[in-house]
XYZ file of C-alpha atoms in Angstrom:
408
model
C -61.164 -11.093 89.938
C -57.229 -11.340 90.963
C -55.739 -14.211 91.087
C -52.670 -15.671 92.940
C -50.885 -17.444 90.550
C -51.251 -17.345 86.841
C -52.859 -19.856 84.729
C -51.286 -22.991 83.016
C -52.553 -21.873 79.642
C -50.584 -18.935 78.774
C -49.522 -16.718 75.097
C -46.195 -16.669 73.726
C -44.709 -13.646 72.454
C -45.077 -14.646 68.644
C -49.030 -15.809 69.212
C -49.317 -12.242 70.957
C -47.789 -10.547 67.859
C -49.864 -12.473 65.201
C -53.032 -12.092 67.306
C -52.959 -8.393 67.458
C -51.368 -8.113 64.113
C -54.514 -9.749 62.767
C -57.089 -7.549 64.954
C -55.930 -4.824 63.047
C -56.471 -6.186 59.628
C -59.798 -4.749 59.662
C -61.877 -2.581 57.554
C -62.068 0.047 60.347
C -58.697 0.919 60.148
C -59.220 1.478 56.304
C -62.091 3.921 56.549
C -60.123 6.035 58.920
C -57.167 6.140 56.684
C -59.263 7.640 54.421
C -60.342 10.059 56.730
C -56.926 11.683 56.111
C -57.496 12.482 52.120
C -57.791 16.314 52.900
C -53.809 16.345 54.195
C -50.563 16.653 52.430
C -48.990 13.445 51.843
C -46.084 13.644 54.130
C -48.321 15.241 56.603
C -50.684 11.703 56.413
C -47.374 9.798 56.985
C -46.703 11.862 59.912
C -49.903 11.736 61.673
C -50.424 8.128 60.946
C -47.402 7.176 62.754
C -47.287 9.502 65.253
C -50.520 9.000 66.318
C -50.087 5.032 66.671
C -47.024 5.896 68.446
C -48.826 7.819 70.934
C -51.286 5.385 70.947
C -49.133 2.431 71.650
C -47.939 3.840 74.471
C -51.473 3.645 76.187
C -51.851 0.200 74.568
C -48.926 -1.239 75.744
C -49.258 0.488 79.366
C -52.873 -1.135 79.918
C -51.428 -4.544 78.298
C -48.496 -4.295 80.863
C -50.877 -3.849 84.154
C -52.918 -6.216 82.744
C -50.356 -8.704 83.224
C -48.976 -7.509 86.190
C -52.233 -7.988 88.299
C -53.383 -10.423 85.745
C -56.552 -9.021 85.407
C -58.532 -8.149 82.059
C -58.723 -4.314 81.233
C -61.810 -3.513 82.745
C -61.040 -5.399 85.874
C -57.825 -3.555 86.553
C -60.242 -0.405 87.439
C -61.416 -1.984 90.636
C -58.637 -0.944 92.782
C -59.090 2.817 91.537
C -62.487 3.144 91.100
C -64.253 0.294 92.851
C -66.991 -1.714 91.977
C -68.764 1.281 90.209
C -65.951 1.853 87.846
C -66.147 -1.911 86.311
C -69.563 -1.765 85.839
C -69.495 2.063 84.032
C -66.500 0.790 82.164
C -68.152 -2.567 81.456
C -71.408 -0.422 79.939
C -68.903 2.183 78.153
C -67.066 -0.540 76.691
C -70.546 -2.450 75.489
C -71.430 1.032 73.790
C -68.313 1.772 71.789
C -68.904 -1.896 70.535
C -72.200 -1.103 69.803
C -71.243 1.694 67.637
C -68.369 -0.407 66.166
C -70.973 -2.912 64.978
C -72.769 -0.066 63.468
C -70.036 0.425 61.482
C -69.387 -3.049 60.355
C -72.950 -3.005 59.142
C -72.488 0.422 57.462
C -69.507 -0.835 55.857
C -70.847 -4.080 54.654
C -73.664 -2.411 53.180
C -71.702 0.336 51.224
C -69.655 -2.623 49.643
C -73.176 -4.389 48.930
C -74.331 -1.818 47.149
C -71.300 -1.139 45.221
C -70.931 -5.209 44.242
C -74.742 -5.349 42.936
C -73.949 -2.207 41.187
C -71.201 -3.768 39.171
C -73.085 -7.017 38.887
C -76.107 -4.810 37.230
C -78.227 -5.084 39.949
C -79.690 -2.534 42.004
C -79.969 -2.437 46.076
C -80.877 0.820 48.339
C -78.534 1.525 51.057
C -81.412 1.264 54.137
C -82.252 -2.095 52.347
C -78.375 -3.569 52.201
C -77.706 -2.137 55.696
C -80.881 -4.335 57.040
C -79.558 -7.469 55.154
C -76.233 -7.156 56.871
C -77.976 -6.597 60.202
C -80.648 -9.466 59.586
C -77.324 -11.742 58.520
C -75.434 -10.894 61.866
C -77.991 -11.519 63.881
C -78.843 -15.051 62.408
C -75.069 -15.544 62.405
C -75.381 -14.607 66.395
C -78.500 -16.759 67.328
C -76.588 -19.232 65.500
C -74.031 -19.616 68.283
C -70.276 -19.153 68.484
C -69.327 -22.657 66.931
C -66.373 -22.263 64.373
C -66.421 -18.746 64.408
C -62.887 -18.005 65.262
C -61.891 -20.351 62.517
C -64.107 -18.620 60.145
C -62.668 -15.398 61.149
C -59.124 -16.296 60.678
C -59.631 -17.204 57.388
C -61.550 -14.230 56.808
C -58.609 -12.075 58.347
C -56.289 -14.008 55.808
C -58.021 -13.260 52.891
C -58.375 -9.872 53.526
C -55.005 -9.343 54.259
C -53.956 -11.379 50.627
C -56.660 -9.063 49.079
C -55.281 -6.025 51.292
C -51.770 -7.021 49.521
C -53.136 -7.390 45.976
C -55.469 -4.197 46.420
C -51.913 -2.051 47.359
C -50.070 -3.349 44.686
C -52.899 -2.455 42.236
C -53.625 1.227 43.514
C -49.800 1.802 43.481
C -49.657 0.774 39.492
C -52.042 2.657 38.608
C -51.414 5.093 35.719
C -50.149 9.014 37.331
C -53.207 10.458 35.861
C -55.491 8.715 38.383
C -53.804 10.475 41.304
C -56.155 13.007 43.119
C -55.287 16.878 44.272
C -54.479 15.220 47.691
C -50.928 14.578 46.679
C -50.608 18.310 45.981
C -52.395 19.742 48.780
C -50.554 22.144 51.279
C -48.934 20.471 54.343
C -51.218 21.248 57.170
C -50.499 23.448 60.363
C -49.829 22.509 63.599
C -53.380 22.587 64.853
C -54.638 20.822 61.584
C -52.241 18.479 61.977
C -52.953 17.631 65.761
C -56.485 16.548 64.856
C -55.453 13.991 62.460
C -52.839 12.912 65.104
C -56.045 12.569 67.168
C -57.934 10.192 64.665
C -54.442 7.715 64.670
C -54.423 7.723 68.593
C -57.981 6.531 68.859
C -57.698 3.265 67.011
C -55.435 1.690 69.540
C -57.359 3.585 72.699
C -60.530 1.715 71.222
C -58.810 -1.490 71.952
C -57.703 -0.684 75.625
C -60.848 -2.446 77.000
C -59.605 -5.670 75.458
C -55.738 -5.915 75.362
C -56.071 -6.957 78.823
C -57.708 -9.933 77.779
C -54.955 -11.586 76.404
C -51.903 -9.810 77.682
C -52.396 -11.094 80.966
C -51.662 -14.715 79.987
C -48.787 -13.541 78.446
C -45.858 -16.049 79.062
C -43.368 -13.782 78.954
C -44.404 -10.301 80.732
C -42.882 -6.929 79.109
C -41.752 -9.149 75.589
C -45.239 -10.433 75.339
C -46.875 -7.159 75.749
C -44.304 -5.254 73.163
C -44.950 -7.866 70.756
C -48.525 -7.310 70.814
C -48.027 -3.368 70.672
C -45.713 -4.085 68.099
C -48.050 -6.405 65.858
C -51.291 -4.002 66.101
C -49.095 -0.710 65.201
C -47.746 -2.474 62.237
C -51.213 -3.901 60.787
C -52.776 -0.773 62.040
C -50.474 1.549 60.499
C -50.666 -0.780 57.274
C -54.187 -0.424 57.164
C -54.616 3.059 57.519
C -51.757 3.817 54.731
C -54.128 1.282 52.716
C -57.058 3.482 52.934
C -55.100 6.745 52.669
C -53.616 5.196 49.293
C -57.128 4.179 48.227
C -58.687 7.770 48.820
C -55.384 9.176 46.931
C -56.111 6.952 43.790
C -59.351 6.902 43.521
C -60.897 9.665 45.477
C -64.739 9.301 46.411
C -64.546 5.680 46.262
C -65.548 3.321 49.040
C -63.343 0.248 49.921
C -65.317 -2.306 47.684
C -65.785 0.331 44.919
C -61.942 0.623 44.807
C -61.399 -2.626 44.939
C -63.734 -3.339 41.757
C -62.265 -0.199 39.928
C -59.175 -1.732 39.997
C -60.465 -5.053 38.602
C -60.138 -7.024 41.702
C -63.692 -8.513 40.736
C -66.778 -9.798 42.657
C -64.668 -12.502 44.855
C -62.516 -9.068 46.756
C -66.314 -7.846 47.546
C -67.345 -11.071 48.937
C -64.132 -11.224 51.105
C -64.981 -7.847 52.399
C -68.663 -8.998 53.129
C -67.364 -11.463 55.012
C -64.736 -10.080 57.080
C -67.875 -7.415 58.121
C -70.236 -10.021 59.381
C -67.324 -12.129 61.158
C -65.710 -8.871 62.544
C -69.446 -7.497 63.694
C -70.076 -11.068 65.316
C -67.208 -10.832 67.725
C -68.064 -7.546 68.342
C -71.406 -8.061 69.474
C -70.449 -11.022 71.921
C -67.505 -9.115 73.729
C -70.546 -6.445 73.876
C -72.806 -9.109 75.342
C -70.285 -10.142 77.967
C -69.666 -6.249 79.233
C -73.445 -5.639 79.171
C -73.857 -8.636 81.566
C -71.314 -7.346 83.469
C -73.207 -4.256 83.797
C -76.610 -5.787 84.152
C -76.129 -9.539 85.330
C -79.893 -10.193 85.116
C -79.594 -10.066 81.039
C -79.084 -14.130 79.820
C -75.931 -15.066 78.397
C -77.473 -15.726 74.836
C -80.085 -12.935 75.036
C -77.144 -9.900 75.625
C -75.643 -10.564 72.170
C -78.751 -10.405 70.406
C -79.707 -6.905 72.289
C -76.351 -5.769 71.080
C -76.449 -6.532 67.523
C -80.007 -5.248 67.105
C -79.265 -2.140 69.034
C -76.026 -2.053 66.191
C -78.689 -2.500 63.356
C -80.837 0.378 64.545
C -77.902 2.556 65.206
C -76.508 1.966 61.777
C -80.369 2.497 60.206
C -80.684 5.664 61.753
C -77.500 7.261 62.257
C -76.994 9.608 59.141
C -73.415 9.687 56.899
C -70.327 11.201 58.273
C -70.917 10.491 61.731
C -67.780 7.862 62.065
C -65.476 10.568 62.735
C -67.361 11.847 65.438
C -67.944 8.433 67.028
C -64.036 8.299 67.080
C -63.727 11.758 68.976
C -66.572 10.009 71.503
C -64.220 6.896 72.179
C -61.516 9.648 73.164
C -63.289 11.530 75.450
C -64.049 8.243 77.066
C -60.924 6.267 77.038
C -58.426 8.857 77.452
C -59.160 10.094 80.829
C -60.311 6.966 82.376
C -57.452 5.384 81.625
C -55.462 9.009 82.999
C -56.928 8.170 86.253
C -56.042 4.057 86.288
C -52.057 5.487 85.608
C -52.017 8.117 88.099
C -53.415 5.788 90.610
C -50.552 3.302 89.660
C -47.983 5.731 89.787
C -48.493 7.629 92.826
C -50.984 6.293 95.100
C -51.109 2.335 94.853
C -50.570 1.492 98.281
C -53.323 4.135 99.264
C -56.712 2.014 100.452
C -59.827 2.320 98.803
C -62.453 4.310 99.796
C -66.070 6.240 99.048
C -64.213 9.206 98.814
C -61.450 8.231 96.526
C -63.867 6.422 94.258
C -65.777 9.971 94.078
C -62.629 11.814 93.475
C -61.488 9.042 90.490
C -65.045 9.698 88.532
C -64.458 13.458 89.153
C -61.311 13.499 88.024
C -62.250 11.464 84.939
C -65.257 13.590 84.017
C -62.832 16.416 84.395
C -61.026 14.906 81.437
C -63.852 14.127 79.477
C -65.172 17.492 79.826
C -61.181 18.970 79.023
C -61.492 16.994 75.843
C -64.579 18.686 74.365
C -63.284 21.963 75.203
C -59.617 21.215 73.123
C -61.442 19.197 70.439
C -62.871 22.574 68.451
C -59.275 23.854 68.180
C -57.539 21.229 68.434
C -53.287 20.809 70.027
C -50.169 19.686 67.952
C -50.291 16.584 70.283
C -54.071 15.930 69.650
C -56.705 15.955 72.131
C -56.554 12.322 73.321
C -53.211 12.888 74.880
C -53.751 16.528 76.792
C -56.994 15.167 78.440
C -55.284 12.192 79.814
C -52.693 14.459 81.210
C -55.440 16.754 82.323
C -57.354 14.074 83.970
C -54.143 12.815 85.701
C -53.201 15.919 87.305
C -56.734 16.499 88.490
C -56.473 13.430 90.063
C -53.548 13.802 91.764
C -54.600 17.269 93.368
C -57.529 15.866 94.581
C -55.679 13.080 96.352
C -53.244 15.251 97.417
C -55.987 17.228 99.160
C -57.512 14.544 100.432
C -54.469 13.649 102.550
C -54.097 17.154 104.040
C -57.713 16.999 104.597
C -57.223 13.869 106.473
C -54.559 14.838 107.986
C -56.123 17.956 109.631
C -59.294 16.004 110.916
């Protein structure tokens, strides 16, 4: 997967900044920002910004490694965990994108229910999910032609819509402000749990960041531009979600837009955004799925992913979104902890079956540590401690292997 020279096609720093700023303009970030409704305003702001800074460090590090080795983020696992590591992480990425597909279907369905109600019509949540999912599958079957252009238009419209929405929310009468702004500042443990929700969103992009930064025209500058672009866009969307739930508690995204008088056009933009984002998710997941199972056809894989996302959306109960984000953190943070430790301390060590097994064991130790720490949390969240634990475990394993080999 490596190359001795870089491709002739490179991506400039401004383009990388805009690309990743646009990637953050999403309902997923808005939905996550709304989860901060139980915090004090100052604590929520600190958790959102601080968490994005911590997650952004990992975002930058993976992007930098991908540029240095000219590999995508999944392929960089090869030198640490071998082919089994690449296959395993490709499968994990496919599963996370199936989850995001379900998130987009559910978000779009909630918007459809709200828009239908405002228009005097009624549609049940299951029927709306089925309709959005069917639309996504039809679009997927039709192919990718023109989708990137349509997605750029949807992102631009959603950005404009978000700015208008924010202005309308800010200018709402003071009497509409909910009790969130009067809530006490959280203690350090609660703060750590909410910090974690901000760390997780940049981590969810780690399998994809290298697809773009490996072609950066200027390495450090390009990767920094991507990280800053995503940081600004994602923080903005989180804060918009927080603002919405502060001003209009209990209202979903589309309900909030309709409540401030943005009309049916706003609902249409949200629905378009969910379908286009879902389309890109299923195609990216299809690529990862074929890395794990090469026998699956190129056109069949995205349809399988889309169908799996639809079934997940139909079966899952409400309130599962936060658990899904924690699942991503439990898998991604320890995985890249092992990758980082290998790069920092054992880059020249030749790969062997024993070292691959030790790498997987350290990854598993980090996942276990994540769920041990999660119920009580820490002031620094859970992903960062789990990543550090996987690094320490891998370091000790590698040192132990060296001692064992020296005595053999």
